[in-house]
CSV table of C-alpha atoms in Angstrom, one decimal:
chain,number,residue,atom,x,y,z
C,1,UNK,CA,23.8,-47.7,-13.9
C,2,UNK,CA,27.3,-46.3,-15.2
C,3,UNK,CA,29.3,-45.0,-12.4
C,4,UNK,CA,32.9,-44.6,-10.2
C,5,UNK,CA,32.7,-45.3,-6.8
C,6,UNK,CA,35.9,-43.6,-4.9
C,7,UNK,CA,37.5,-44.3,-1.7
C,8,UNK,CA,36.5,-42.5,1.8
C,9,UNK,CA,38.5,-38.9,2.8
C,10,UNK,CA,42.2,-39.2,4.2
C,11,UNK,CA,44.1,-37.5,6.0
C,12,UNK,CA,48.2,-37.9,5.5
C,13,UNK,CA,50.8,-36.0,7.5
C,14,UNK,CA,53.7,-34.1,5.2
C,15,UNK,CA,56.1,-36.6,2.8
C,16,UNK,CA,53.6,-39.7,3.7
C,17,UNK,CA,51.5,-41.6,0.4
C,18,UNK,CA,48.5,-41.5,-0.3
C,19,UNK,CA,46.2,-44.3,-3.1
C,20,UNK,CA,42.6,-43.4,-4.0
C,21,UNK,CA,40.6,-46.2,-5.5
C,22,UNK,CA,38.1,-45.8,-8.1
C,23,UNK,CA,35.6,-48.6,-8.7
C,24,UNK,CA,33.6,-48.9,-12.0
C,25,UNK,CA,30.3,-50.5,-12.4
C,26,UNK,CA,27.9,-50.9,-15.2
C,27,UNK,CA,30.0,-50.6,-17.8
C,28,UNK,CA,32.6,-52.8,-19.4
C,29,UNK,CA,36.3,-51.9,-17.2
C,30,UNK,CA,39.0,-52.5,-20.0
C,31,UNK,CA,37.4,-50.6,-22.6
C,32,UNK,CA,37.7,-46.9,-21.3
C,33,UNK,CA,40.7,-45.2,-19.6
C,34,UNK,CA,40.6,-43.4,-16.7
C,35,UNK,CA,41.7,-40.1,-15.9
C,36,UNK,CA,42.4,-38.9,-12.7
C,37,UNK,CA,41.9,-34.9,-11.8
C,38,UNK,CA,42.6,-32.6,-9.2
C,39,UNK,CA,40.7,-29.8,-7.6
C,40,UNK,CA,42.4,-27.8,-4.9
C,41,UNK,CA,39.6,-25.7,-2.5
C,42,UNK,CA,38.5,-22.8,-4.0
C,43,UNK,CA,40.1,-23.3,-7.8
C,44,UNK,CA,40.2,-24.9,-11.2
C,45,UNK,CA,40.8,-28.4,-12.4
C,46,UNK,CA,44.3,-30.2,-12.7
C,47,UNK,CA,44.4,-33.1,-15.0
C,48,UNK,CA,47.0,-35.6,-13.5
C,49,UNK,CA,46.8,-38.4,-15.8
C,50,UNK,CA,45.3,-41.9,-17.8
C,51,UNK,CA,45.3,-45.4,-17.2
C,52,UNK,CA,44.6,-47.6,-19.5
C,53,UNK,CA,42.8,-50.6,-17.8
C,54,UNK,CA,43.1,-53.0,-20.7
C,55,UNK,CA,46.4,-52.8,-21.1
C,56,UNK,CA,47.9,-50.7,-17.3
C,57,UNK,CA,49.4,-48.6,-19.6
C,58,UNK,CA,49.6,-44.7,-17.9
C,59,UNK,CA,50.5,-41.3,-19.1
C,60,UNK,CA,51.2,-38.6,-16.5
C,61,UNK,CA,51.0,-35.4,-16.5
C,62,UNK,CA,54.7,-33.9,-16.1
C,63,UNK,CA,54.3,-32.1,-13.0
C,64,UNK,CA,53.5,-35.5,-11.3
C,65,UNK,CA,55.4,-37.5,-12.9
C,66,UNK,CA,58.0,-39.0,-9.8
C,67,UNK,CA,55.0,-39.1,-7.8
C,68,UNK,CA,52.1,-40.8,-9.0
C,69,UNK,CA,51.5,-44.0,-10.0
C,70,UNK,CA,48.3,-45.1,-11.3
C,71,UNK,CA,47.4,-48.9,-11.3
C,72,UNK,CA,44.4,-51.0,-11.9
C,73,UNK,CA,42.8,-54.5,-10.6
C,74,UNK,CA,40.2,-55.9,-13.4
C,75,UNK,CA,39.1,-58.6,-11.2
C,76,UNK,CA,37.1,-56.0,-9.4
C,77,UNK,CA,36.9,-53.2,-11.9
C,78,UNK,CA,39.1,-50.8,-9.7
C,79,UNK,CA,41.9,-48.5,-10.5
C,80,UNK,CA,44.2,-46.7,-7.8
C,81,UNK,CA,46.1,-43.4,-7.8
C,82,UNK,CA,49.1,-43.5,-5.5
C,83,UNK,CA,50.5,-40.2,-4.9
C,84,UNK,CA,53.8,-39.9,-2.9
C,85,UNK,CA,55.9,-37.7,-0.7
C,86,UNK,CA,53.0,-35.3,-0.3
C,87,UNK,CA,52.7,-31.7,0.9
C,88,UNK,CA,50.9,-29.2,2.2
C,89,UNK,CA,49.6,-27.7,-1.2
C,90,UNK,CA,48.8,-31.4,-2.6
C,91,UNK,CA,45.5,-30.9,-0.6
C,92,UNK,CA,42.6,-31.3,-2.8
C,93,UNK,CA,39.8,-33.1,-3.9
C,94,UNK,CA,41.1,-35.9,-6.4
C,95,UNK,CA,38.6,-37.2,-8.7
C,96,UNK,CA,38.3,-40.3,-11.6
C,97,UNK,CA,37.1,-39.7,-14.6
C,98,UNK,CA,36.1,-42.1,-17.6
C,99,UNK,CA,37.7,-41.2,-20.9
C,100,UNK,CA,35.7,-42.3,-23.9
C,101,UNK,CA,38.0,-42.2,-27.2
C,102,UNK,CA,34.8,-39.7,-28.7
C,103,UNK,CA,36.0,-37.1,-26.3
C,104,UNK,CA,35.6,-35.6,-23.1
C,105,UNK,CA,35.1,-37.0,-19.3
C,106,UNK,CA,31.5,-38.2,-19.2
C,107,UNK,CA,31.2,-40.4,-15.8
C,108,UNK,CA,33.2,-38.5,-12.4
C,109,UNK,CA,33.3,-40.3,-9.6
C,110,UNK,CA,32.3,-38.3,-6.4
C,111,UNK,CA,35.5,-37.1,-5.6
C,112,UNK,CA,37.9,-37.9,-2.8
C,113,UNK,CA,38.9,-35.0,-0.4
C,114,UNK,CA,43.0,-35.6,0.5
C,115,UNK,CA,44.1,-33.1,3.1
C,116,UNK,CA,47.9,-32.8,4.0
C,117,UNK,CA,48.5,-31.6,7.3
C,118,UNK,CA,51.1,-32.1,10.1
I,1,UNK,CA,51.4,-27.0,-23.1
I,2,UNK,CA,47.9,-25.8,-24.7
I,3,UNK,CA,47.0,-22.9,-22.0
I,4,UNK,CA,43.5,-22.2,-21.8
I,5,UNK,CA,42.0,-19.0,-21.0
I,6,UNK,CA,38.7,-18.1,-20.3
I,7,UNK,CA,36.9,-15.0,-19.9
I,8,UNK,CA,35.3,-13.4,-18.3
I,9,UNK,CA,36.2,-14.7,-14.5
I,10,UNK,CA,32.8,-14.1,-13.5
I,11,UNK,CA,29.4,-13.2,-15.0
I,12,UNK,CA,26.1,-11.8,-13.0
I,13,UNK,CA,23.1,-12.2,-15.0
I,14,UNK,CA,19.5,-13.0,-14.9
I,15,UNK,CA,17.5,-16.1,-15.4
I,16,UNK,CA,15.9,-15.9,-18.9
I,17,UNK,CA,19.7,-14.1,-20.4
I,18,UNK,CA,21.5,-15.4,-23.1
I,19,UNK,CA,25.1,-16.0,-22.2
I,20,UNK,CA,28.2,-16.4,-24.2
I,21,UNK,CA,31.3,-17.6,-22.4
I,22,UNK,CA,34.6,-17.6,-24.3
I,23,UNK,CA,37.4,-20.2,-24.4
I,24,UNK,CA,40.8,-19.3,-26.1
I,25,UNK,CA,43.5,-21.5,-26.7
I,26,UNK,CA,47.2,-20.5,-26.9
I,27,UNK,CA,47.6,-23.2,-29.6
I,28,UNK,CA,45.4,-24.6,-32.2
I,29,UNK,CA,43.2,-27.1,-31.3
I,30,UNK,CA,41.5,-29.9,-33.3
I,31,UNK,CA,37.4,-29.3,-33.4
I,32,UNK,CA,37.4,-33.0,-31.4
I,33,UNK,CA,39.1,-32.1,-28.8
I,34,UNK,CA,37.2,-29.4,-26.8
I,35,UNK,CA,34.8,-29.9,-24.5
I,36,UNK,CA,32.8,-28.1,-21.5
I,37,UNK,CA,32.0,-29.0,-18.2
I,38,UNK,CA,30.0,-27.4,-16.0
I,39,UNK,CA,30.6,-28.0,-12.1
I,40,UNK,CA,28.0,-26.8,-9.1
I,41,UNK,CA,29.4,-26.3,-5.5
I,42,UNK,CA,30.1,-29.5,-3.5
I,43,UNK,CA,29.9,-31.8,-7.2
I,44,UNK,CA,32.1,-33.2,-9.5
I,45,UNK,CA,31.9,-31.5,-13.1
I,46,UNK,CA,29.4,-33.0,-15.7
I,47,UNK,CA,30.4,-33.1,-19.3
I,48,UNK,CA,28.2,-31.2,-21.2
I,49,UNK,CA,29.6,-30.8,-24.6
I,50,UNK,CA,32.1,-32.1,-26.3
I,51,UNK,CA,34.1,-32.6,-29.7
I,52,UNK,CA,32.9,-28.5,-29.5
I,53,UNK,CA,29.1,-28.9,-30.7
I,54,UNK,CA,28.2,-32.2,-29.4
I,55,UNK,CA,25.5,-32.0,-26.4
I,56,UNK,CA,25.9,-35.1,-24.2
I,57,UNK,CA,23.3,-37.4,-22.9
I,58,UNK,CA,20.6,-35.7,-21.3
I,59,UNK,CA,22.2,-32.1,-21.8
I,60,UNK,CA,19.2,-29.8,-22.9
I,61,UNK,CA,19.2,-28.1,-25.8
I,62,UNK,CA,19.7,-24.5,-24.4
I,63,UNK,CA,23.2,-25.2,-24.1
I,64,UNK,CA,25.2,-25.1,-27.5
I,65,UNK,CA,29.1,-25.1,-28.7
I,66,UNK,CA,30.9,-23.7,-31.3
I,67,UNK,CA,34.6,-22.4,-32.5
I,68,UNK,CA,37.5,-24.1,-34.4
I,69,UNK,CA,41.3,-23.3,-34.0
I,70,UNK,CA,42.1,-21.2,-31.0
I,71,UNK,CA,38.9,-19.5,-30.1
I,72,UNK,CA,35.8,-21.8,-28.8
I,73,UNK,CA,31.9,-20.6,-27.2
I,74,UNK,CA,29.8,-22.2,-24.8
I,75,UNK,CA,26.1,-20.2,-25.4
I,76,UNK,CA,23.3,-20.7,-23.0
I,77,UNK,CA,20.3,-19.3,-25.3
I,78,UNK,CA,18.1,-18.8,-21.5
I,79,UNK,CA,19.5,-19.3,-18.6
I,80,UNK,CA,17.2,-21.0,-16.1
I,81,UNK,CA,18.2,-21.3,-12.4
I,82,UNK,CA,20.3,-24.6,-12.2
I,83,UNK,CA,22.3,-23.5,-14.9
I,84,UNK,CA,24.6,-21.1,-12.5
I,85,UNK,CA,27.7,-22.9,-11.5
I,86,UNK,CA,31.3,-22.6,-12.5
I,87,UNK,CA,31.9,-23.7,-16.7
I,88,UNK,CA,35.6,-25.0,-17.6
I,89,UNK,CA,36.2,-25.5,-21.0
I,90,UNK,CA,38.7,-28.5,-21.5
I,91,UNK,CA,41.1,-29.8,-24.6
I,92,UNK,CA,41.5,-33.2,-24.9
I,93,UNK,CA,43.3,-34.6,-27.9
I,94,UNK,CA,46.5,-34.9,-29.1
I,95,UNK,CA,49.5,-34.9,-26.3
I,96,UNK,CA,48.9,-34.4,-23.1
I,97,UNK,CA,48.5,-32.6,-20.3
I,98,UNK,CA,44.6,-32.5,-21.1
I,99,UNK,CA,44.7,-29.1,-19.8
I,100,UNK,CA,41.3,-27.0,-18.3
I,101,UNK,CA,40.4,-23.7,-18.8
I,102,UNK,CA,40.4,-21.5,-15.1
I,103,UNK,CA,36.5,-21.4,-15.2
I,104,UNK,CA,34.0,-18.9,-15.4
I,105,UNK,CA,31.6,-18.6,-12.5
I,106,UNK,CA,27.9,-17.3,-13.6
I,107,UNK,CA,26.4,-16.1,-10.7
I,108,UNK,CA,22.7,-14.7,-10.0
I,109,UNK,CA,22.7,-10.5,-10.4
């Protein structure tokens, strides 16, 4: 069965870091990027950016770039989103994605719910 | 940046309608490139077209894309009751950021 498994809820006080995993299974790892995407409560989606698990490779999305930093560990098919010197309006529910070069985002992970809160 | 818009914001309609949701891009984009998503409270969003006409895996047949440049449909030919959630229409090609659409909510009149 094709899916991403993500890491448990946080909870991360103003300025601290955060790193969501994102483990793939039933699939091979290296030959898909992964994109990672943001949903605050109550709105639309924010793409963030790409890794590229082959190669590490990444591509962010400008407003993030300074404060994300995606990685991956192909010994156990797992990427990681870092995302640094958070704030309040960073809360959100952060989400992988696989990439397929035909197009589109066809396997999400379930979503990992980041609140920022002093 | 490719913004785009979608319209309307929200829809209220009946099982058994036929709905047209629009996507419009501020730029040209390549047929490939667009795709839709639909997304149901408390889940992630499921691909459900892509490269504009193509269904994906296990996406019936009452759902159907079309459009080329700037201006891109999602048609739902009857709507039953799983099919209201929130739709995003996303491009995806070319440089990033791999922007979404804001969504359009179809809700139950």
């Amino acid at each position: 069965q094709v899916q991403l498994v993500q890491s448990g809820a946080e909870v991360k006080k103003p300025g601290a870091s955060v790193k969501v995993s994102c483990k793939a299974s039933g699939y091979p790892f290296t030959a898909y990027y992964i994109h990672w995407v943001r949903q605050v409560p109550g709105q639309g989606l924010e793409w963030m950016g790409w890794i590229n698990p082959n190669s590490g490779g990444t591509e962010y999305a400008e407003k993030f770039q300074g404060s994300v930093t995606m990685t991956g560990d192909t010994s156990i098919s797992t990427v990681y989103m870092d995302l640094s010197r958070l704030r309040s309006d960073d809360t959100a529910i952060y989400y992988c994605a696989r990439g397929p070069n035909w197009g589109g985002f066809d396997i999400w992970g379930q979503g990992t719910v980041v609140t920022v809160s002093s | 940046e490719i913004v785009l818009t979608q319209s309307p914001g929200t829809l209220s309609l009946s099982p058994g309608d036929r709905v047209t949701l629009s996507c419009r891009a501020s730029q040209s984009v390549g047929s490939r490139f667009l795709t839709w998503y639909q997304q149901k409270p408390g889940q992630a969003p499921r691909l459900l077209i892509y490269s504009t006409t193509n269904r994906a895996t296990g996406i019936p047949d009452r759902f159907s894309g079309s459009g080329s440049g700037t201006d891109f449909t999602l048609t739902i030919s009857r709507l039953e009751p799983e099919d209201f959630a929130v739709y995003y229409c996303q491009q995806y090609g070319g440089s990033p950021p791999y922007t979404f659409g804001q969504g359009t909510k179809l809700e139950i009149k």
